[in-house]
CSV table of C-alpha atoms in Angstrom, one decimal:
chain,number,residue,atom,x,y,z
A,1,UNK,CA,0.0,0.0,0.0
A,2,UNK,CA,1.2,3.4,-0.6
A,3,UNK,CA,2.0,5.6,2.2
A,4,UNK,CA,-0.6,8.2,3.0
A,5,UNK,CA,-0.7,10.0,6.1
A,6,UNK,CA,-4.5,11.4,6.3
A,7,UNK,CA,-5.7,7.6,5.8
A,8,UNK,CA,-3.4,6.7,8.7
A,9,UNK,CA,-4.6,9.1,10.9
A,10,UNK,CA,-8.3,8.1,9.9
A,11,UNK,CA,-7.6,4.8,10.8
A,12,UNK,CA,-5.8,5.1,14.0
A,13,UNK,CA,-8.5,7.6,15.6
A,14,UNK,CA,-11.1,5.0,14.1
A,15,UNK,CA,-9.0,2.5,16.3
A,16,UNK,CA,-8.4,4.4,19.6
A,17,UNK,CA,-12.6,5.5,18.9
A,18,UNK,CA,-13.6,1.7,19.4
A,19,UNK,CA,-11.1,0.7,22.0
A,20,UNK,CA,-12.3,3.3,23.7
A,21,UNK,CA,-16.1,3.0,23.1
A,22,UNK,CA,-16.0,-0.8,24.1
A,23,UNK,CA,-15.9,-0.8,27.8
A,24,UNK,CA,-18.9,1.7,28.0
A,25,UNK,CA,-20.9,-1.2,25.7
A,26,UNK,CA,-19.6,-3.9,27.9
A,27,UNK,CA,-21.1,-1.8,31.0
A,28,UNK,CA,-24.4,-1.2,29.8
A,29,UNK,CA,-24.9,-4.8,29.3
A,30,UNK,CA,-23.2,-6.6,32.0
A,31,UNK,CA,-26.2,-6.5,34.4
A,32,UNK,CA,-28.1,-8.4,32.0
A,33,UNK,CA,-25.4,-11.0,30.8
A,34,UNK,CA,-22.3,-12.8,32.3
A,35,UNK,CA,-18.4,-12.0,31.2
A,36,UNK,CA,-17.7,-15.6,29.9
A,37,UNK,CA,-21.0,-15.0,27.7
A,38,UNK,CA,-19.8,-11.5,26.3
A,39,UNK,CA,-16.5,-12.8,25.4
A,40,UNK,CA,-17.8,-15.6,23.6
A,41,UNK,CA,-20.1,-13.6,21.5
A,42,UNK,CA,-17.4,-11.2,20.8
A,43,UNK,CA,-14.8,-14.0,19.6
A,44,UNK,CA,-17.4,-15.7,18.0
A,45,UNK,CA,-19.0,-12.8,16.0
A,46,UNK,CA,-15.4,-11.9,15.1
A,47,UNK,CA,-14.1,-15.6,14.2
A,48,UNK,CA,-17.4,-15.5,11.7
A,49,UNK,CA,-16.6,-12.1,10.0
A,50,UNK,CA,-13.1,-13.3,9.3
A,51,UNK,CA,-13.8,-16.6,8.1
A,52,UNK,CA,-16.7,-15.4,5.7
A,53,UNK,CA,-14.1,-12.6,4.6
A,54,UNK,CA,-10.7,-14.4,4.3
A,55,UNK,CA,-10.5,-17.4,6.2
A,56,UNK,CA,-11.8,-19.8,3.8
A,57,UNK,CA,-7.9,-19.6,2.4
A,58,UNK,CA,-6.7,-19.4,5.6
A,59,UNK,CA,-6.1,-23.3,6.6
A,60,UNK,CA,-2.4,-23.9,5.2
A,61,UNK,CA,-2.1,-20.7,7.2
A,62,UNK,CA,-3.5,-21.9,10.5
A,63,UNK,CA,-1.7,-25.7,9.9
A,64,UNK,CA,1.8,-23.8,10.0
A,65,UNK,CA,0.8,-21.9,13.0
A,66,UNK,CA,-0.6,-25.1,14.9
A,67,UNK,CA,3.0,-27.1,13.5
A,68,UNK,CA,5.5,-28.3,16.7
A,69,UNK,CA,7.2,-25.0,15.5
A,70,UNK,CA,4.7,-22.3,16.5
A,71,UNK,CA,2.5,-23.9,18.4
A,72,UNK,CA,3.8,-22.9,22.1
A,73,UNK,CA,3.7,-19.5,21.1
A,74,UNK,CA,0.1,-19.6,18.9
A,75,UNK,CA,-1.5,-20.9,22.4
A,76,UNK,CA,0.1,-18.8,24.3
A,77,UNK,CA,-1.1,-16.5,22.4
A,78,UNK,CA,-4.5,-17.8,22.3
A,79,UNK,CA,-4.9,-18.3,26.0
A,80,UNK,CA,-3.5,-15.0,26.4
A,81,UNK,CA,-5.6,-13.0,24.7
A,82,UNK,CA,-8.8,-15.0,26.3
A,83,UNK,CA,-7.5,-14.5,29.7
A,84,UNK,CA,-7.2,-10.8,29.0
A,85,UNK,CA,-10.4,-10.2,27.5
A,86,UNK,CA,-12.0,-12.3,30.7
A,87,UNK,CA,-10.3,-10.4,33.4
A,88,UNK,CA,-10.8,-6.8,31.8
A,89,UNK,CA,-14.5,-7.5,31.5
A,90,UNK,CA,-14.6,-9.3,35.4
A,91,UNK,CA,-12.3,-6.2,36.4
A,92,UNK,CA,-15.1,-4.0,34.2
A,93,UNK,CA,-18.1,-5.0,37.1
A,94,UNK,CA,-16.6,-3.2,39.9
A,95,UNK,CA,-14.7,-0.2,38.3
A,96,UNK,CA,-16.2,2.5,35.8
A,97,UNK,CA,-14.8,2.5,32.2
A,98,UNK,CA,-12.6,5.7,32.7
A,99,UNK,CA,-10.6,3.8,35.5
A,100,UNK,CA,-10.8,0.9,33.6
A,101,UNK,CA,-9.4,2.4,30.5
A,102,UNK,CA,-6.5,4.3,33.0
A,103,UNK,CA,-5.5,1.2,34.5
A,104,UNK,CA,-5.0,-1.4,31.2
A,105,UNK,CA,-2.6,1.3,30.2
A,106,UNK,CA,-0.4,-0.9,32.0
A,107,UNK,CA,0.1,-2.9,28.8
A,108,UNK,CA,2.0,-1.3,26.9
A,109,UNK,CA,4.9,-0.3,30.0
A,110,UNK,CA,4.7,-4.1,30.7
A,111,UNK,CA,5.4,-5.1,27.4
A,112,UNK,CA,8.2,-2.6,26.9
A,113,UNK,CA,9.5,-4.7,30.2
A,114,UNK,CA,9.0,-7.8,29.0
A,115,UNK,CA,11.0,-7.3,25.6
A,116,UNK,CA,13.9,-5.8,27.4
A,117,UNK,CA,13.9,-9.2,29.9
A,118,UNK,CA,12.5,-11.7,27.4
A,119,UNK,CA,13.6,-10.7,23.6
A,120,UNK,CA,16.5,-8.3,25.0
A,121,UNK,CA,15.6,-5.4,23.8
A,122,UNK,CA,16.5,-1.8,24.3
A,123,UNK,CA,14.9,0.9,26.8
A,124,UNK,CA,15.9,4.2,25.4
A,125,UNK,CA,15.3,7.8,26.9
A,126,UNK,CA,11.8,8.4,26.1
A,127,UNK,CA,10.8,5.1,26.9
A,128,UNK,CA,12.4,5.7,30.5
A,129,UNK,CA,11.0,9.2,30.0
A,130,UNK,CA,7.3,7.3,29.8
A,131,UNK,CA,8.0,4.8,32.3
A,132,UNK,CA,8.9,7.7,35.2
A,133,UNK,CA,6.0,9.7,34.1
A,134,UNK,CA,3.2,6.3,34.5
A,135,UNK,CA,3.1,6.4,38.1
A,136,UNK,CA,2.9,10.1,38.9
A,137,UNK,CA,-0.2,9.9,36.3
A,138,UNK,CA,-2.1,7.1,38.3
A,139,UNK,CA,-1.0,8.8,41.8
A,140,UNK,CA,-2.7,12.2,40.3
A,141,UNK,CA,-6.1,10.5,38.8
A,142,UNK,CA,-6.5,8.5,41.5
A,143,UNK,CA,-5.3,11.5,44.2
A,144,UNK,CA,-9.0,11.4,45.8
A,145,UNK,CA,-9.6,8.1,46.6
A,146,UNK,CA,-6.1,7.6,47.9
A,147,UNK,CA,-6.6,11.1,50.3
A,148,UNK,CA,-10.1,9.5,51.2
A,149,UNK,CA,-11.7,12.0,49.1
A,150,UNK,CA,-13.7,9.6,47.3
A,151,UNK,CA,-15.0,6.3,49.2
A,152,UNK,CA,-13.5,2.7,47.8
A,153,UNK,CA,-15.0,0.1,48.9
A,154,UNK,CA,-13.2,-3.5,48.6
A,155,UNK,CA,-14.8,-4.6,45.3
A,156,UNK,CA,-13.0,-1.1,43.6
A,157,UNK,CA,-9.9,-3.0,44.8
A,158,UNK,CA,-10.6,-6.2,43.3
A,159,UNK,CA,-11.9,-4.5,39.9
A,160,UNK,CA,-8.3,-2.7,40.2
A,161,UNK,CA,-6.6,-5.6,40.7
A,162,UNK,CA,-8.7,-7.6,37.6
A,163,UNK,CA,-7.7,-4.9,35.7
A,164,UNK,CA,-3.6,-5.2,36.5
A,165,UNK,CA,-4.1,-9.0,35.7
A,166,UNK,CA,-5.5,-8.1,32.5
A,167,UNK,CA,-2.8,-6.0,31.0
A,168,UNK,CA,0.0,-8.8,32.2
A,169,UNK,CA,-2.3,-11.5,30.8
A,170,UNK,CA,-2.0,-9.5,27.3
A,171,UNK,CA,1.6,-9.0,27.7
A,172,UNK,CA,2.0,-12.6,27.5
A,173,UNK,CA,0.0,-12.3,24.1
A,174,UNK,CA,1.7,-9.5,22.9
A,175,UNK,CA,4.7,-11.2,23.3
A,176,UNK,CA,3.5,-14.1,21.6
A,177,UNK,CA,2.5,-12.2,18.8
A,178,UNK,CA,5.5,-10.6,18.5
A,179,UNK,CA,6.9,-13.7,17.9
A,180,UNK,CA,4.9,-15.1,15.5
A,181,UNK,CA,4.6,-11.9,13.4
A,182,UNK,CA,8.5,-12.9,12.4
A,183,UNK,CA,6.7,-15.6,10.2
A,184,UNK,CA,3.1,-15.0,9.7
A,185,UNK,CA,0.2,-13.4,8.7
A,186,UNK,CA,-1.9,-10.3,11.7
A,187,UNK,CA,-4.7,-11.5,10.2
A,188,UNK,CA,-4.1,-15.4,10.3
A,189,UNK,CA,-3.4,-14.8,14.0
A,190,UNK,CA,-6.2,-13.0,14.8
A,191,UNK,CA,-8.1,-15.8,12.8
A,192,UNK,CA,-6.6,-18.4,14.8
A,193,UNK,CA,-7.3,-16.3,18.2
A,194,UNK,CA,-11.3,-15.5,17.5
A,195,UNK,CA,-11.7,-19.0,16.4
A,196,UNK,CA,-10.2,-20.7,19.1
A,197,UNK,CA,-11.8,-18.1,21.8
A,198,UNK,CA,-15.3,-18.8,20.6
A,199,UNK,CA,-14.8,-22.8,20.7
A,200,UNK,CA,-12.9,-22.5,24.2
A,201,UNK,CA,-15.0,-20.2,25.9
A,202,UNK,CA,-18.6,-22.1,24.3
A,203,UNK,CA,-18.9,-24.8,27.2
A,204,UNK,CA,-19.2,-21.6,29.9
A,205,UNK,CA,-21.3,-19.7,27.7
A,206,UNK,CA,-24.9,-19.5,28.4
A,207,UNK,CA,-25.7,-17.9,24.2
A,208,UNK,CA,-29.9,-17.9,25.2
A,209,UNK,CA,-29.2,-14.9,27.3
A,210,UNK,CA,-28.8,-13.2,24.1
A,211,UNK,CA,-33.5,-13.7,24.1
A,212,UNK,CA,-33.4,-11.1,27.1
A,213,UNK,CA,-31.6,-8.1,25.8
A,214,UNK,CA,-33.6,-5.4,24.6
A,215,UNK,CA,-33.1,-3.6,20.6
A,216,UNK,CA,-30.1,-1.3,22.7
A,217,UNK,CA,-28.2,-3.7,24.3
A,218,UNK,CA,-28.6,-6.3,21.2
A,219,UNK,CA,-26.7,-3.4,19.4
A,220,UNK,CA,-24.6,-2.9,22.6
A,221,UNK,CA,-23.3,-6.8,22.4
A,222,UNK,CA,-23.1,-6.5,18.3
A,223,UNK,CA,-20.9,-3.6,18.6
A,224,UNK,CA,-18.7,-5.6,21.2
A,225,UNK,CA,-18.5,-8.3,18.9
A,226,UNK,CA,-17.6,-6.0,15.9
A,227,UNK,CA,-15.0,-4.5,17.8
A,228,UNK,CA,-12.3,-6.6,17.7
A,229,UNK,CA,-12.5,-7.4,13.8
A,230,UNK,CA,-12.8,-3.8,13.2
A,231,UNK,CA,-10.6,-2.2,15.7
A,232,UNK,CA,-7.6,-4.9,14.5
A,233,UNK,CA,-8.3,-4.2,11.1
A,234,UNK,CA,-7.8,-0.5,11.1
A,235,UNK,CA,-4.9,-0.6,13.3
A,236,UNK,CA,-3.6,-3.0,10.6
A,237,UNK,CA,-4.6,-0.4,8.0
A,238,UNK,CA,-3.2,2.4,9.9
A,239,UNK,CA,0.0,0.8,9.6
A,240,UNK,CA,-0.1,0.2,6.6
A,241,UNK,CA,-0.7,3.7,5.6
A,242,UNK,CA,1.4,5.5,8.1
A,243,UNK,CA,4.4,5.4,10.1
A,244,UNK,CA,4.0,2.9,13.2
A,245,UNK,CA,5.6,5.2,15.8
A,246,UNK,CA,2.9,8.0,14.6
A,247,UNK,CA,0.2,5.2,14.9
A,248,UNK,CA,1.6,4.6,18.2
A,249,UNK,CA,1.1,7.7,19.7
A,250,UNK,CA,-2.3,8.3,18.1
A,251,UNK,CA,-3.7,4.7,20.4
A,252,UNK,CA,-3.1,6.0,23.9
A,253,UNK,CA,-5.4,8.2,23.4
A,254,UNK,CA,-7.6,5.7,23.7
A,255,UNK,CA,-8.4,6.5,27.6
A,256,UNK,CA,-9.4,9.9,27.3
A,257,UNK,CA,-12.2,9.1,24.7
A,258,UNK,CA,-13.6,6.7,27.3
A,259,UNK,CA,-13.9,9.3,29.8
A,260,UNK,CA,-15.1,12.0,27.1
A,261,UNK,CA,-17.7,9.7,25.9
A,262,UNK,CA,-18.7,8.8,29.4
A,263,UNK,CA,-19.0,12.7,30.2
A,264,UNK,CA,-21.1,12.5,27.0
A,265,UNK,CA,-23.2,9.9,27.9
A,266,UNK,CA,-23.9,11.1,31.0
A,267,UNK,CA,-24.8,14.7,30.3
A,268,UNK,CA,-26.1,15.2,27.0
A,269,UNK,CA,-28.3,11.7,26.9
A,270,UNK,CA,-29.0,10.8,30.7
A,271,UNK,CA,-27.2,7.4,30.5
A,272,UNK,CA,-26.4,6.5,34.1
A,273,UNK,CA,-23.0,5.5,33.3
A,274,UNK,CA,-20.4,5.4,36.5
A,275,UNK,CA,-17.6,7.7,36.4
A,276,UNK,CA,-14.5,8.3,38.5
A,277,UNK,CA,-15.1,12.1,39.7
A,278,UNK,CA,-12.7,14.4,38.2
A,279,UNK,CA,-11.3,17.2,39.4
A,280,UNK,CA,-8.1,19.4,37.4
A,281,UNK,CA,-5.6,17.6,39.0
A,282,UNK,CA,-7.2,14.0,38.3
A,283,UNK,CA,-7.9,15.4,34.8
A,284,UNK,CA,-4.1,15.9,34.4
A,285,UNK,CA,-3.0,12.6,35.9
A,286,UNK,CA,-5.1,11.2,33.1
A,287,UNK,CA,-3.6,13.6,31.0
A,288,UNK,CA,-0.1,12.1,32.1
A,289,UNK,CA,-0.9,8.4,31.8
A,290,UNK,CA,-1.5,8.8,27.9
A,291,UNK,CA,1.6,11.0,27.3
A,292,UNK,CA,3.5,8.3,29.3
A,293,UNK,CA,2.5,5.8,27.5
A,294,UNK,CA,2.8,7.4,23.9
A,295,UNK,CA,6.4,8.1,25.2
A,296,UNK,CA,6.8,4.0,26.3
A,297,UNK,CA,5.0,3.0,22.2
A,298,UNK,CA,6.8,6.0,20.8
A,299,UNK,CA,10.4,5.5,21.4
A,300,UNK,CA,13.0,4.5,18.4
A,301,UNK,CA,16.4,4.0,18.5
A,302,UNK,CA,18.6,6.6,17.5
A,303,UNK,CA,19.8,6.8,14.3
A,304,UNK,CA,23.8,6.3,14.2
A,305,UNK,CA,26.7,7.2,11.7
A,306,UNK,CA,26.5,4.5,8.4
């Protein structure tokens, strides 16, 4: 594809726009279905998108990534990415989606970890930059519940603590991914995930709760399952049409779209949705978080002599 930077912006805002639309579609329906039931309609709606669109070539594909060669690293990153999407959803019943969102931006400074222990990578300035700035962000956004400001009750912690198991869960898939990626296919991978999800997770799915959701939260759980295909897809596109360090600095915005949309939600069209009160200085902790972790996704090496 050629490069075209207005198409990759498109598609990375498109991106961060779903990412961080989903968690306030996961709330509005989780009172009326369980996690494991979610997840499985979102893998499942996914898997059948992709195999109607290109998976029907896809098998030599998935038989490599199955062969004794890839296949520790094709489960883990199966497993991985289920586990993640369980525990952020579990996490998502006792925390509102802007804390939520704040929290899973833990990703992205684990991984940078993890490929500096595991792959031996570099950390260069910005990325220790990114890594110092991470914690003063949390400590300012959540400033009011830590000076008792704000009551937290014990279920806040274990939604927190969901949460943090959620982005190491998907550190072990990105990890995974980044290994395979030497050899295959993004989309033959995802493939193989959404597949493997939906047939996993089907034996603690209950799918007739689907007959008690109302028109909304029908489209609530259609646009959960949509998400993944689409969301992966433009972040593939973006890629494609743009430089990945710009595209990586677009995606953290991701967090502050959830809480815009929340403060949307809740004042323009009544929705009742739970948010984590903000004053200025929780507003620029969640301000910091994202520019510490564009800094973290941002980084390149420096360019030398030759």
């Amino acid at each position: 594809m050629s490069r075209n930077w207005i198409l990759g912006l498109v598609f990375a805002l498109i991106t961060a726009l779903m990412w961080g639309l989903l968690p306030l579609a996961m709330k509005l329906i989780l009172g009326r279905m369980d996690a494991a039931t979610i997840t499985w309609y979102r893998f499942s709606l996914s898997a059948a998108i992709a195999l109607a669109w290109y998976g029907w070539h896809s098998g030599a594909a998935l038989r490599r990534l199955l062969s004794n060669r890839h296949r520790g690293w094709a489960l883990l990153a199966v497993f991985g990415l289920i586990g993640n999407y369980l525990l952020y959803i579990s996490g998502l019943q006792f925390l509102n989606p802007g804390a939520a969102q704040i929290i899973v931006q833990f990703a992205p400074l684990l991984l940078v970890l993890a490929s500096v222990l595991i792959l031996g990578e570099r950390l260069f300035r910005l990325q220790w930059l990114g890594l110092g700035l991470f914690p003063v962000g949390l400590l300012l956004f959540f400033h009011q519940r830590l000076s008792n400001q704000v009551a937290t009750d014990s279920d806040y912690l274990v939604g927190l603590i969901l949460m943090i198991g959620a982005a190491i869960v998907w550190t072990a898939y990105a990890i995974a991914q980044k290994q395979l990626l030497v050899s295959h296919h993004a989309k033959d991978i995802l493939l193989l995930i959404c597949v493997g999800g939906s047939l996993l997770l089907l034996p603690f799915a209950s799918p007739a709760q689907v007959l008690a959701l109302d028109t909304r939260e029908l489209g609530m759980l259609v646009f959960c399952g949509l998400n993944t295909i689409v969301a992966y897809g433009c972040f593939g596109l973006a890629m494609s049409y743009w430089d990945a360090s710009r595209v990586s600095a677009i995606i953290p915005l991701t967090p502050l779209f959830t809480l815009l949309f929340t403060w949307i939600g809740n004042h323009w069209f009544d929705a009742g949705i739970a948010a984590e009160p903000l004053d200025w200085l929780a507003s620029a902790g969640a301000l910091l978080v994202v520019v510490a972790s564009a800094c973290v996704t941002l980084a390149k090496a420096p360019k030398t002599a030759g």
